[in-house]
CSV table of C-alpha atoms in Angstrom, one decimal:
chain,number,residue,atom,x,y,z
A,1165,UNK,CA,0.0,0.0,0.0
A,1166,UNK,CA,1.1,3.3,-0.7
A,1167,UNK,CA,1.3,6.3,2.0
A,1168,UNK,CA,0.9,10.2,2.3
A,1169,UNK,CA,1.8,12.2,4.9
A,1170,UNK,CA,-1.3,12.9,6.8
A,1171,UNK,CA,-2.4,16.4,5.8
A,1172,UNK,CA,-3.2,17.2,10.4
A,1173,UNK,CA,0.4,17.5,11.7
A,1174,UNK,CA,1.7,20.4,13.9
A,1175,UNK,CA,5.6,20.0,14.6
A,1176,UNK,CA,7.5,22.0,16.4
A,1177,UNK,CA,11.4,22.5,16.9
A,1178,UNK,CA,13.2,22.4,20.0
A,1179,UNK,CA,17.1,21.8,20.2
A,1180,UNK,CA,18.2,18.6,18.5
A,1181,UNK,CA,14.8,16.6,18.7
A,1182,UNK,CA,11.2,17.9,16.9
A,1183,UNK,CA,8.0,17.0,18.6
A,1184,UNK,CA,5.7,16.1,16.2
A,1185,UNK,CA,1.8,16.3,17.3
A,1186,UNK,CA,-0.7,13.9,14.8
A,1187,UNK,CA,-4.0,15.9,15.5
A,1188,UNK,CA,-5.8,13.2,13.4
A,1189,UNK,CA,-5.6,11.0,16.1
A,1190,UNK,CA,-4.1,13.3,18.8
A,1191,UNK,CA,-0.8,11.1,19.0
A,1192,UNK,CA,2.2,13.7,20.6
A,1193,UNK,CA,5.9,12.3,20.3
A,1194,UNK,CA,8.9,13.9,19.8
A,1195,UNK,CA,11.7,12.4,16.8
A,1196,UNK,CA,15.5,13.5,16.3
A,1197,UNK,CA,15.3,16.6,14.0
A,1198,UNK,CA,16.9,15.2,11.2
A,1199,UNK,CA,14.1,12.8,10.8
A,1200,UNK,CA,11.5,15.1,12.2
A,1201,UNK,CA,13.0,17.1,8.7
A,1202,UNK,CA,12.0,14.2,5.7
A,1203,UNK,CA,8.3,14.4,7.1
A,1204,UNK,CA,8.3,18.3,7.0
A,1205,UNK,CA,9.5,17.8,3.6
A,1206,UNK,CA,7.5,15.1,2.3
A,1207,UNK,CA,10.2,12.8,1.6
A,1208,UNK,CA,8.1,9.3,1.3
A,1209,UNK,CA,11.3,7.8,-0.5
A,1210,UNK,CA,13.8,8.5,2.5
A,1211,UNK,CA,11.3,8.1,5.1
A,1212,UNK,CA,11.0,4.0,3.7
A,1213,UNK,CA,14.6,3.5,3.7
A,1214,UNK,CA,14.8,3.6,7.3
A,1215,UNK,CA,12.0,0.6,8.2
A,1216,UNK,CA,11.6,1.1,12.0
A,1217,UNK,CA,10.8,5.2,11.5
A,1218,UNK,CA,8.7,4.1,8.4
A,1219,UNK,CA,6.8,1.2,10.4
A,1220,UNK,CA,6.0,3.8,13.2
A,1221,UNK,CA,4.9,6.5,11.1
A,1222,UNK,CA,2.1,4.6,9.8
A,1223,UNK,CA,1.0,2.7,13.2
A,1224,UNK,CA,0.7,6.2,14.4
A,1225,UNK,CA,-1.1,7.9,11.6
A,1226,UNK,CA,1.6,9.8,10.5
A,1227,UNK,CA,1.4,8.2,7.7
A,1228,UNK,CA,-2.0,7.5,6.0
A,1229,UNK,CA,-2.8,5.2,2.7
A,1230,UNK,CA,-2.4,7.7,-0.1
A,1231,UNK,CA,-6.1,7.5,-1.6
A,1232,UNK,CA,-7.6,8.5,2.4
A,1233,UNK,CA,-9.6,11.6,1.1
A,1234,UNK,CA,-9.2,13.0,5.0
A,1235,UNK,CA,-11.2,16.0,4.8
A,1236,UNK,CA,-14.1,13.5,3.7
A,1237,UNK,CA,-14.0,11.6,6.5
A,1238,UNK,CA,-13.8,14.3,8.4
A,1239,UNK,CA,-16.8,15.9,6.8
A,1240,UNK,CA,-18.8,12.8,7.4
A,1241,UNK,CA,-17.9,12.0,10.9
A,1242,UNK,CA,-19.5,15.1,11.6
A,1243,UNK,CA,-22.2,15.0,9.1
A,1244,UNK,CA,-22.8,12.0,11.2
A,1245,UNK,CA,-23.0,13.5,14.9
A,1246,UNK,CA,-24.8,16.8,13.7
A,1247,UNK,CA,-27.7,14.4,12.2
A,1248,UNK,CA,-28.4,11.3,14.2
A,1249,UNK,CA,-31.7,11.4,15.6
A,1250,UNK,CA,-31.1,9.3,18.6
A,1251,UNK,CA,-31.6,11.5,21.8
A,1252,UNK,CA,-33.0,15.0,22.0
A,1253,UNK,CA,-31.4,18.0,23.9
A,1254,UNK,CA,-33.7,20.7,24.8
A,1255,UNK,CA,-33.5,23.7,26.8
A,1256,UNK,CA,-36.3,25.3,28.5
A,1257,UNK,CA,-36.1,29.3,29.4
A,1258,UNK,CA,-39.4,29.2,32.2
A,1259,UNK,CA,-38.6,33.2,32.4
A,1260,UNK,CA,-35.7,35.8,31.5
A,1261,UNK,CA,-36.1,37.5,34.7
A,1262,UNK,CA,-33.6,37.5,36.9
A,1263,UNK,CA,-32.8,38.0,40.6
A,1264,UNK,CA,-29.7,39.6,40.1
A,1265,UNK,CA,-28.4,42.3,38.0
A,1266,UNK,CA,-24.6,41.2,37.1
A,1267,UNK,CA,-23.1,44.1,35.5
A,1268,UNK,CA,-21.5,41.8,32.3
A,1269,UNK,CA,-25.1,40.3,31.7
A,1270,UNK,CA,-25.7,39.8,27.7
A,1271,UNK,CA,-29.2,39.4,28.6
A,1272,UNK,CA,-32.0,41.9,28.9
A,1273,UNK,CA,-35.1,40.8,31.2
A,1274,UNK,CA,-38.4,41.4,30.5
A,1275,UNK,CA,-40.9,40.5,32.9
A,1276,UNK,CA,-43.3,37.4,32.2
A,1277,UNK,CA,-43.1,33.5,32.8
A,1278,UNK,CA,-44.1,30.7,30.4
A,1279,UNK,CA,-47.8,30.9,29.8
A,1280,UNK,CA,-50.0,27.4,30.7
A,1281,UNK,CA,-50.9,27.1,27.2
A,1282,UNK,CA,-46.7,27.2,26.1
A,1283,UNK,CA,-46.1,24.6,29.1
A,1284,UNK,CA,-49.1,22.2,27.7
A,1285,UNK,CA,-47.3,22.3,24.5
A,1286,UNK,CA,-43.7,22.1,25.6
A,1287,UNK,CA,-45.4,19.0,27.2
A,1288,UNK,CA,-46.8,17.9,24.2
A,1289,UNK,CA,-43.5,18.1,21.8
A,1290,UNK,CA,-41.6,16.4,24.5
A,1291,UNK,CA,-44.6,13.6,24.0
A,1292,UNK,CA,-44.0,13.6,20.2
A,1293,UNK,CA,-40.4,13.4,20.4
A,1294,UNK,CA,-40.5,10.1,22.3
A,1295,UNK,CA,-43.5,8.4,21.1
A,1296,UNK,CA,-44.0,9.8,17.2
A,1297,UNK,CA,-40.0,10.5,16.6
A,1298,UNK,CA,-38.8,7.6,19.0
A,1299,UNK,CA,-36.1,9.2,20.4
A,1300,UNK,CA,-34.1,6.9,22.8
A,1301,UNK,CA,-32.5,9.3,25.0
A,1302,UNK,CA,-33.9,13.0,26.1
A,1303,UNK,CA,-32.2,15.3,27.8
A,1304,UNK,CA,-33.8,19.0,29.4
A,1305,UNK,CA,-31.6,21.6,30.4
A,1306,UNK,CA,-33.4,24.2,32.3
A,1307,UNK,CA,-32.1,27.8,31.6
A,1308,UNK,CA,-32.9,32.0,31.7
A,1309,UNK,CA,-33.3,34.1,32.9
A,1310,UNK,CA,-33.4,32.6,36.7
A,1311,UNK,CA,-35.2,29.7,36.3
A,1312,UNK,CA,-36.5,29.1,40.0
A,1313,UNK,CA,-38.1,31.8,40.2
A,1314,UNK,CA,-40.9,30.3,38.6
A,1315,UNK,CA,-40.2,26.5,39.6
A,1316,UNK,CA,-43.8,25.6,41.2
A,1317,UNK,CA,-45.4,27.3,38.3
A,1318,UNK,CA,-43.4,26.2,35.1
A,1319,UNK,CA,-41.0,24.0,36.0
A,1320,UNK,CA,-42.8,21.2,38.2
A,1321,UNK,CA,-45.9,20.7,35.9
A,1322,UNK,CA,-43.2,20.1,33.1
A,1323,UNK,CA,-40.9,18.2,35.1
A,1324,UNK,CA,-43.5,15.9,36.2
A,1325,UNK,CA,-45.3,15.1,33.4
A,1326,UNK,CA,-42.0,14.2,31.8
A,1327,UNK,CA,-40.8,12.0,34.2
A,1328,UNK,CA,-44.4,9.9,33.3
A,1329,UNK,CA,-43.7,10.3,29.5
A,1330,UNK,CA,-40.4,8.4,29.8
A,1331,UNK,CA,-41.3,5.9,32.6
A,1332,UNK,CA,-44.1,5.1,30.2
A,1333,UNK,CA,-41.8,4.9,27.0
A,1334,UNK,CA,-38.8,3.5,28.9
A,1335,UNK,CA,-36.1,5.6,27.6
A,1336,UNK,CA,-33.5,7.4,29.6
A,1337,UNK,CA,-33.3,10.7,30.3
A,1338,UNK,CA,-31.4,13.2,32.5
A,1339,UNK,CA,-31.9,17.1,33.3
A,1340,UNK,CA,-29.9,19.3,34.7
A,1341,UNK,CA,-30.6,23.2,35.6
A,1342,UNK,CA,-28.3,26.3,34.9
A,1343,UNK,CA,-28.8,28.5,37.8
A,1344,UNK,CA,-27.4,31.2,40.1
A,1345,UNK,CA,-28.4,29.2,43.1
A,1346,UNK,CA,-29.7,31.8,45.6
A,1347,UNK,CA,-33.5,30.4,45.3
A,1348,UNK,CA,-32.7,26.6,46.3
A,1349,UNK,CA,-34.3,25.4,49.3
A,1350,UNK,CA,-34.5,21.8,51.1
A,1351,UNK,CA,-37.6,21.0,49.4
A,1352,UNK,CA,-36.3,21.8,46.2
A,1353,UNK,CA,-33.7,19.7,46.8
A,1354,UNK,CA,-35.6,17.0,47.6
A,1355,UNK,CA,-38.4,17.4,44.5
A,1356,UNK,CA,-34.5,17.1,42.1
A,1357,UNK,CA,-33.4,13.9,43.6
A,1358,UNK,CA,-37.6,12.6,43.0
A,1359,UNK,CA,-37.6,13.9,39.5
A,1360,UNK,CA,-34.2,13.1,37.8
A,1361,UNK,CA,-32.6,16.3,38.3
A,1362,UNK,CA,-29.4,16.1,38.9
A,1363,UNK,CA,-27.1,18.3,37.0
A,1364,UNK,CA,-26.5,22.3,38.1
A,1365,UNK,CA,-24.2,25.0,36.7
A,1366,UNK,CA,-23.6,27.4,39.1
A,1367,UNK,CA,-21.4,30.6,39.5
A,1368,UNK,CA,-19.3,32.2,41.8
A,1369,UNK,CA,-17.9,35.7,40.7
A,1370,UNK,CA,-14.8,35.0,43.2
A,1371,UNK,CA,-14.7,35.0,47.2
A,1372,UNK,CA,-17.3,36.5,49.4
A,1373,UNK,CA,-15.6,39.7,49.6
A,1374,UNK,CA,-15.2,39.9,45.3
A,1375,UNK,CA,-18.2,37.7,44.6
A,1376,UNK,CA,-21.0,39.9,47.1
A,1377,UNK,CA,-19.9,42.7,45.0
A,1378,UNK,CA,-21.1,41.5,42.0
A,1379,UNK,CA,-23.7,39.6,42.6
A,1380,UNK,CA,-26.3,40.8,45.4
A,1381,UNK,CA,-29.9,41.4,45.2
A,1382,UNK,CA,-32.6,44.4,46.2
A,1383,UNK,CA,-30.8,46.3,48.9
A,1384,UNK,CA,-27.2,45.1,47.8
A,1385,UNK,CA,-27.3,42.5,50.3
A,1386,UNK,CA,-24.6,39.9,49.2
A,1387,UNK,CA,-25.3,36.4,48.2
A,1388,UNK,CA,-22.7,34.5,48.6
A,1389,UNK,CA,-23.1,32.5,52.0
A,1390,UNK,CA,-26.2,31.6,50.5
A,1391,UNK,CA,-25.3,30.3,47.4
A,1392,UNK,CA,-22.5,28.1,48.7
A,1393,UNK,CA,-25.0,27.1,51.5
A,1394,UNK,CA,-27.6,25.4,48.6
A,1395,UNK,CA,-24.7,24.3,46.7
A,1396,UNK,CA,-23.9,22.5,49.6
A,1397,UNK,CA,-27.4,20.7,50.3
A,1398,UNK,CA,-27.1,19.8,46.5
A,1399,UNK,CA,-24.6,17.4,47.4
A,1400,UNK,CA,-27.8,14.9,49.3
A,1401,UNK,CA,-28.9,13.9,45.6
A,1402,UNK,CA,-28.6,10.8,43.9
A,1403,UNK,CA,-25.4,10.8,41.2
A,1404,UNK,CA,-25.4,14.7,41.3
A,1405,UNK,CA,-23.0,16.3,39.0
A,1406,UNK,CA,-22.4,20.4,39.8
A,1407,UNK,CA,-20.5,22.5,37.3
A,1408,UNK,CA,-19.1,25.5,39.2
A,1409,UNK,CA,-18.1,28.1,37.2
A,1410,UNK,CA,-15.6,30.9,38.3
A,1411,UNK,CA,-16.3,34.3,36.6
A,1412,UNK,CA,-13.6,36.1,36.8
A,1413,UNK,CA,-11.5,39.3,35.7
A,1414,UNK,CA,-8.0,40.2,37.3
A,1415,UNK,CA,-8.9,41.5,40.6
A,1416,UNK,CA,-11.6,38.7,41.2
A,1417,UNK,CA,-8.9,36.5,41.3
A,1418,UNK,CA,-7.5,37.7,44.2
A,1419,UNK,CA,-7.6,35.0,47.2
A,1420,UNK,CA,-9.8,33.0,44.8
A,1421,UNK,CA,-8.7,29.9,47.3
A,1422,UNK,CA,-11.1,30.7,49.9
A,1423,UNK,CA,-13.9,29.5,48.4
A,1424,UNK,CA,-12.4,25.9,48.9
A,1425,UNK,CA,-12.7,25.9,52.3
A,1426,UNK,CA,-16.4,27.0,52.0
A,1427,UNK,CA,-17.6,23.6,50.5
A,1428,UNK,CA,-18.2,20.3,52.6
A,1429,UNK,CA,-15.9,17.1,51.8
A,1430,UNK,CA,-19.1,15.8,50.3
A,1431,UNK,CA,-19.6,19.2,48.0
A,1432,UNK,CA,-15.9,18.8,47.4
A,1433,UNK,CA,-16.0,15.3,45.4
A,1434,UNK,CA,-18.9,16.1,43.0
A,1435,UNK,CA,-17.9,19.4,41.7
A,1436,UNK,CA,-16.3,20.0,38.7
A,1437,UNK,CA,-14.7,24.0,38.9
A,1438,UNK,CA,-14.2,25.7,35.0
A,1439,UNK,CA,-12.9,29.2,35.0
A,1440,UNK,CA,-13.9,31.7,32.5
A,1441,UNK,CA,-12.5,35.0,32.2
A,1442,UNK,CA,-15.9,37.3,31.5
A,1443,UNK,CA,-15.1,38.8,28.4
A,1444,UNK,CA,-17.1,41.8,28.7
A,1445,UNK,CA,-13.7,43.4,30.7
A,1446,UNK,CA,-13.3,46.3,29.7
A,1447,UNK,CA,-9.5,46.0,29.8
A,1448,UNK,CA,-9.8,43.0,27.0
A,1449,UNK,CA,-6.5,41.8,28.0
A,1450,UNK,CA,-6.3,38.1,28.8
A,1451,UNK,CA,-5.2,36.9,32.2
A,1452,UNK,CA,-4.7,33.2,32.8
A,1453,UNK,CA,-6.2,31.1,35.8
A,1454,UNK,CA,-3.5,28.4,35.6
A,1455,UNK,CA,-1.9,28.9,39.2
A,1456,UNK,CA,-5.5,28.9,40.4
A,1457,UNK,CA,-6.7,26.0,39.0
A,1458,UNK,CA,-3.5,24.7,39.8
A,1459,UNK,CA,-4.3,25.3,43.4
A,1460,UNK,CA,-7.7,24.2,43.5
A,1461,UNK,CA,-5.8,20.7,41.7
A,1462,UNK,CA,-3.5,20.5,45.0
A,1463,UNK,CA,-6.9,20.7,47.0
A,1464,UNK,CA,-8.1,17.5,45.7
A,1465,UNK,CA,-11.1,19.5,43.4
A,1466,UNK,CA,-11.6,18.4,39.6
A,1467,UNK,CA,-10.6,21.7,37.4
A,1468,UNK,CA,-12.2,21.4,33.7
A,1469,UNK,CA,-9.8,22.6,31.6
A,1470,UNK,CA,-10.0,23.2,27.8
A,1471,UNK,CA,-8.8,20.7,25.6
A,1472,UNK,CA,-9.2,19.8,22.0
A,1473,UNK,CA,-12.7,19.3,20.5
A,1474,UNK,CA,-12.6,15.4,19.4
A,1475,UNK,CA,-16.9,15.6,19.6
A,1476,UNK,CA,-16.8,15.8,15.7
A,1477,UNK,CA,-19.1,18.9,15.4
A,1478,UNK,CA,-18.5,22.6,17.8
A,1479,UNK,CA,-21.6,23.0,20.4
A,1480,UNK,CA,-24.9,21.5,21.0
A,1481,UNK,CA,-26.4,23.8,19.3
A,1482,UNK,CA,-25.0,22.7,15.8
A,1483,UNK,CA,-26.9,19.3,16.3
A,1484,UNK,CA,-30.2,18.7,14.0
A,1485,UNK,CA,-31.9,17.4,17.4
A,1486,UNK,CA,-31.7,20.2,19.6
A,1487,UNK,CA,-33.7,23.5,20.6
A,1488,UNK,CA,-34.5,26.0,22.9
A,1489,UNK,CA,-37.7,27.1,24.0
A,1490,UNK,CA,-38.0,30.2,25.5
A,1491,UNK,CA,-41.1,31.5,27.9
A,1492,UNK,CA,-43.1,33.6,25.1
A,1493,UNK,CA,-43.0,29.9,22.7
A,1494,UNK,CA,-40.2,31.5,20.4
A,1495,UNK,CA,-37.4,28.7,19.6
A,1496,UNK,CA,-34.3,28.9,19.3
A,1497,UNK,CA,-31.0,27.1,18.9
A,1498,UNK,CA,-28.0,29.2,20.7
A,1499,UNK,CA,-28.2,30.1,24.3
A,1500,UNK,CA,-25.4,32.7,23.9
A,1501,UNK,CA,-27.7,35.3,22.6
A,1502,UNK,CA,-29.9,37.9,24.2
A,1503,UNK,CA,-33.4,36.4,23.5
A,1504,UNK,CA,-35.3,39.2,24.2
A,1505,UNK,CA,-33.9,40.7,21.2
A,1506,UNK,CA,-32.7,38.3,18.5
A,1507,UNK,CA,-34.2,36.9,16.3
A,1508,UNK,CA,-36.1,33.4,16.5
A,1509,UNK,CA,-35.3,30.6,14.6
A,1510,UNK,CA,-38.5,28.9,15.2
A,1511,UNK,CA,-41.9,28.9,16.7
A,1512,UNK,CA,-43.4,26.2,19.3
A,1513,UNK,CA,-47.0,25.6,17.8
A,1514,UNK,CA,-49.6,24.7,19.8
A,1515,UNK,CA,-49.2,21.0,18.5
A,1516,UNK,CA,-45.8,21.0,20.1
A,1517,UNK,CA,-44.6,21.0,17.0
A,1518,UNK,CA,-42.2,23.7,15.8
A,1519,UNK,CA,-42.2,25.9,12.6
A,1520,UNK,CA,-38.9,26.5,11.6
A,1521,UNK,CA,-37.7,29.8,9.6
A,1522,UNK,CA,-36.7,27.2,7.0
A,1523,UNK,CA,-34.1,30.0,5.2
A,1524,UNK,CA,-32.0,30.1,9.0
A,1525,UNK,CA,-32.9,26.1,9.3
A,1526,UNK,CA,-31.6,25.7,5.6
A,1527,UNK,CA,-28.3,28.3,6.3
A,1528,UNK,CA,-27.2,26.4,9.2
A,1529,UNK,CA,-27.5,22.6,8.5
A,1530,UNK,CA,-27.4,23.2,4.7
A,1531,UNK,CA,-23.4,22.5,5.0
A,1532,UNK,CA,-20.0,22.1,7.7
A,1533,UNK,CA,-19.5,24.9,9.8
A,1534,UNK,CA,-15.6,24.2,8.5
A,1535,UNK,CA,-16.6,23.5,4.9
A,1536,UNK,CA,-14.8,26.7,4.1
A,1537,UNK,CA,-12.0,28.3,2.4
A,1538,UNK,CA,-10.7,29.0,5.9
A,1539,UNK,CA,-11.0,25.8,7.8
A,1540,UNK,CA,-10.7,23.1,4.8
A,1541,UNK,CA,-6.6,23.3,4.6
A,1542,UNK,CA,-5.8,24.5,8.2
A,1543,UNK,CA,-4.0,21.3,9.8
A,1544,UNK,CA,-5.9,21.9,13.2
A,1545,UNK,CA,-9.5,20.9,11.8
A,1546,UNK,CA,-9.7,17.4,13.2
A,1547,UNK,CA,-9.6,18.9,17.0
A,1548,UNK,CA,-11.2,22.6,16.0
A,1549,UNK,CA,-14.5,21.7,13.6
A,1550,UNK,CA,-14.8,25.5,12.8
A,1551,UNK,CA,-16.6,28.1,14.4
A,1552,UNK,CA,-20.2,27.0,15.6
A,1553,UNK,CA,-23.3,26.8,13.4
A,1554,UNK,CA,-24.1,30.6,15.1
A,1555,UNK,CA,-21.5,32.4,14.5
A,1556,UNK,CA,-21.3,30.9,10.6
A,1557,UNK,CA,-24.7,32.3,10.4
A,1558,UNK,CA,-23.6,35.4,11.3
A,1559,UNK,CA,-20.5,35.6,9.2
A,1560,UNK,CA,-20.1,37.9,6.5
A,1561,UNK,CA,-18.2,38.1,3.5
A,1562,UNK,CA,-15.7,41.0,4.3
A,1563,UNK,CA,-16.2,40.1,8.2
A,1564,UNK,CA,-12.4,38.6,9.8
A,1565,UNK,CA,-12.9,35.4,9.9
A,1566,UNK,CA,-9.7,35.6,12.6
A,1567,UNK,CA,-12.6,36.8,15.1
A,1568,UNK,CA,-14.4,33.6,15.6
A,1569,UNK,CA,-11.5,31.3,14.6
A,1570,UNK,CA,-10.2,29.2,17.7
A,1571,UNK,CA,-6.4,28.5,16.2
A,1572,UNK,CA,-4.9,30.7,18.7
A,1573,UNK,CA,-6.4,28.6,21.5
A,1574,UNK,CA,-5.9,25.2,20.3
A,1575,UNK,CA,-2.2,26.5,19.4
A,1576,UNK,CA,-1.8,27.4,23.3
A,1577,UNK,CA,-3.2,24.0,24.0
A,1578,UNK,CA,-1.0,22.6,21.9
A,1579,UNK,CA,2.1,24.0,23.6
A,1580,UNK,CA,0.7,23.3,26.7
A,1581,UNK,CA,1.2,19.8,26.3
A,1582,UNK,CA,4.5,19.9,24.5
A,1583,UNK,CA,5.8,21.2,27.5
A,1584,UNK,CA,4.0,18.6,30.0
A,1585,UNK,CA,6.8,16.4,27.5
A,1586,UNK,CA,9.8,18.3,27.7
């Protein structure tokens, strides 16, 4: 068989040895420079005379057979994940009020909850997805807005007639709830652990001291101690998984650590910390979180930190079987927009099914978000995909494409790990 070298390498000098990253299959090694050299070059012919470097370069994909179209299989790998119909992921906006006003918000919030008519037919498309569509999986992300503030009057009629739709239909199913966590109480707790829920993204804007200035309600009475408190009681359900994300800018940064010592040992094992620098600073220069994640490491907490996209497709959001639903029965597909002022994708009908704007439906899934002059010959598509479906909709000939490009951070990702090698 004949071979090609693979068209996803990234090599990089250092000294007398090369290390040689195969993002195809996301293989790091490191080669003396001199060989490193015939596969910068191409040089098939040299590359066979030596058998061991030649025998190695193919059982690590370095190598591939010469008539692999890559790109192609690439292309339907992902064609693949954005289309199978399997499970359904939808998110359910009860409100966009909120109980806080944080000051780098996207969001506006106009008043009003999810009507009883728009909850009967969320109901009733959840219905159709598992016993019309047969779906084998659902999953329901509750989001906002604040989405407890209405949770006895949207969220528990939904949640509970759910749960009877999938006990009925025996499928699995999982939900989870995006929330700032200052309206959990006991009983809530408890009606999560009956009804499945047991999933929660929550944030904390830094210690008390940083966090209580950011985030306080009517009076500016801080809400830390009682956030932490309720993530805390969280830790009493069944298999609970809770996402804590850090919001942070440079100053909020400052004596970050303390929160650790805020958390029970039970909190401490089923929390999973991300930090995000919010990118609404004014200051737009980036500050890194490494020493305290690293810190957080030492303190025996899992730290999510980002690494290369291997999903085959960008975000949820790109998938065929996905949506949001917001309180007024608009639909959407991205939850990084302001919905109170962009526009829908879709409408929830009272059937519960939804009417697509078939031109934005048509836009997005019509090809690959990286089926582009951009994306198709950069060597860092198998672990980057291309911008999401959203931010290709919104691309404009003439726009920079280097805006919503994410080479710079794989590259930094990339060295990252070179250096765990040295």
């Amino acid at each position: 068989m004949d071979y090609k070298i693979n068209n996803y390498l990234y090599l990089k000098d250092s000294g007398k040895k090369t290390f040689v990253v195969n993002l195809y299959n996301q293989i790091f090694f490191s080669l003396r420079k001199c060989k490193a050299d015939l596969i910068k070059n191409k040089d098939i012919d040299q590359i066979k005379k030596d058998t061991k470097l030649y025998e190695a370069l193919i059982k690590s994909n370095v190598l591939v057979p010469k008539e692999l179209n890559q790109f192609d299989l690439i292309l339907s790998k992902n064609r693949y994940g954005i289309f199978d119909n399997r499970s359904y992921r939808l998110t359910i906006n009860p409100t966009l009020e909120c109980n806080f006003s944080c000051w780098y918000c996207y969001e506006k919030h106009p008043k009003g909850r999810m009507s009883d008519t728009t909850i009967k037919s969320v109901i009733e498309h959840i219905r159709r997805k598992i016993e019309v569509e047969k779906i084998a999986h659902l999953q329901i992300d509750w989001f906002g807005g604040e989405p407890l503030l209405y949770f006895e009057t949207v969220m528990l009629p939904i949640m509970k007639a759910v749960q009877s739709i999938v006990q009925t239909n025996h499928i699995s199913y999982n939900s989870g709830i995006t929330t700032n966590g200052y309206l959990i109480t006991k009983e809530m707790v408890q009606q999560f652990d009956d009804l499945s829920i047991n999933s929660f993204q929550i944030t904390l804007d830094g210690n008390k001291q940083q966090h209580d200035r950011i985030r306080f309600i009517e009076g500016s009475q801080g809400s830390f101690d009682q956030i932490v408190q309720n993530i805390n009681l969280l830790s009493s359900i069944r298999n609970v998984k809770i996402a804590l994300r850090i919001n942070y800018i440079q100053k909020t940064l400052v004596n970050i650590a303390d929160i650790i010592s805020e958390f029970s040992n039970e909190t401490k094992s089923i929390i999973s910390v991300r930090f995000q620098q919010v990118w609404q600073d004014s200051s737009k220069k980036q500050v890194s979180s490494e020493e305290c994640e690293q810190v957080f490491i030492n303190q025996g907490i899992q730290v999510v930190q980002s690494d290369y996209n291997t999903k085959q497709y960008v975000c949820y959001a790109d998938k065929m079987q996905q949506a949001v639903i917001n309180y007024d029965g608009k639909v959407y597909k991205c939850t990084a927009r302001d919905f109170a002022t962009y526009s829908a994708d879709g409408t929830l009908l009272e059937s519960g099914e939804i009417d697509w704007n078939l031109h934005l439906f048509a836009k997005r899934f019509g090809r690959a978000t990286f089926d582009n002059l951009h994306c198709s010959k950069c060597n860092f598509l198998p672990v980057c995909f291309g911008p999401c479906s959203q931010k290709m909709l919104e691309f404009k000939d003439g726009d920079n494409f280097d805006r919503i490009c994410y080479k710079k951070g794989i590259l930094q990702m990339i060295e990252r790990d070179i250096n765990l090698l040295k």
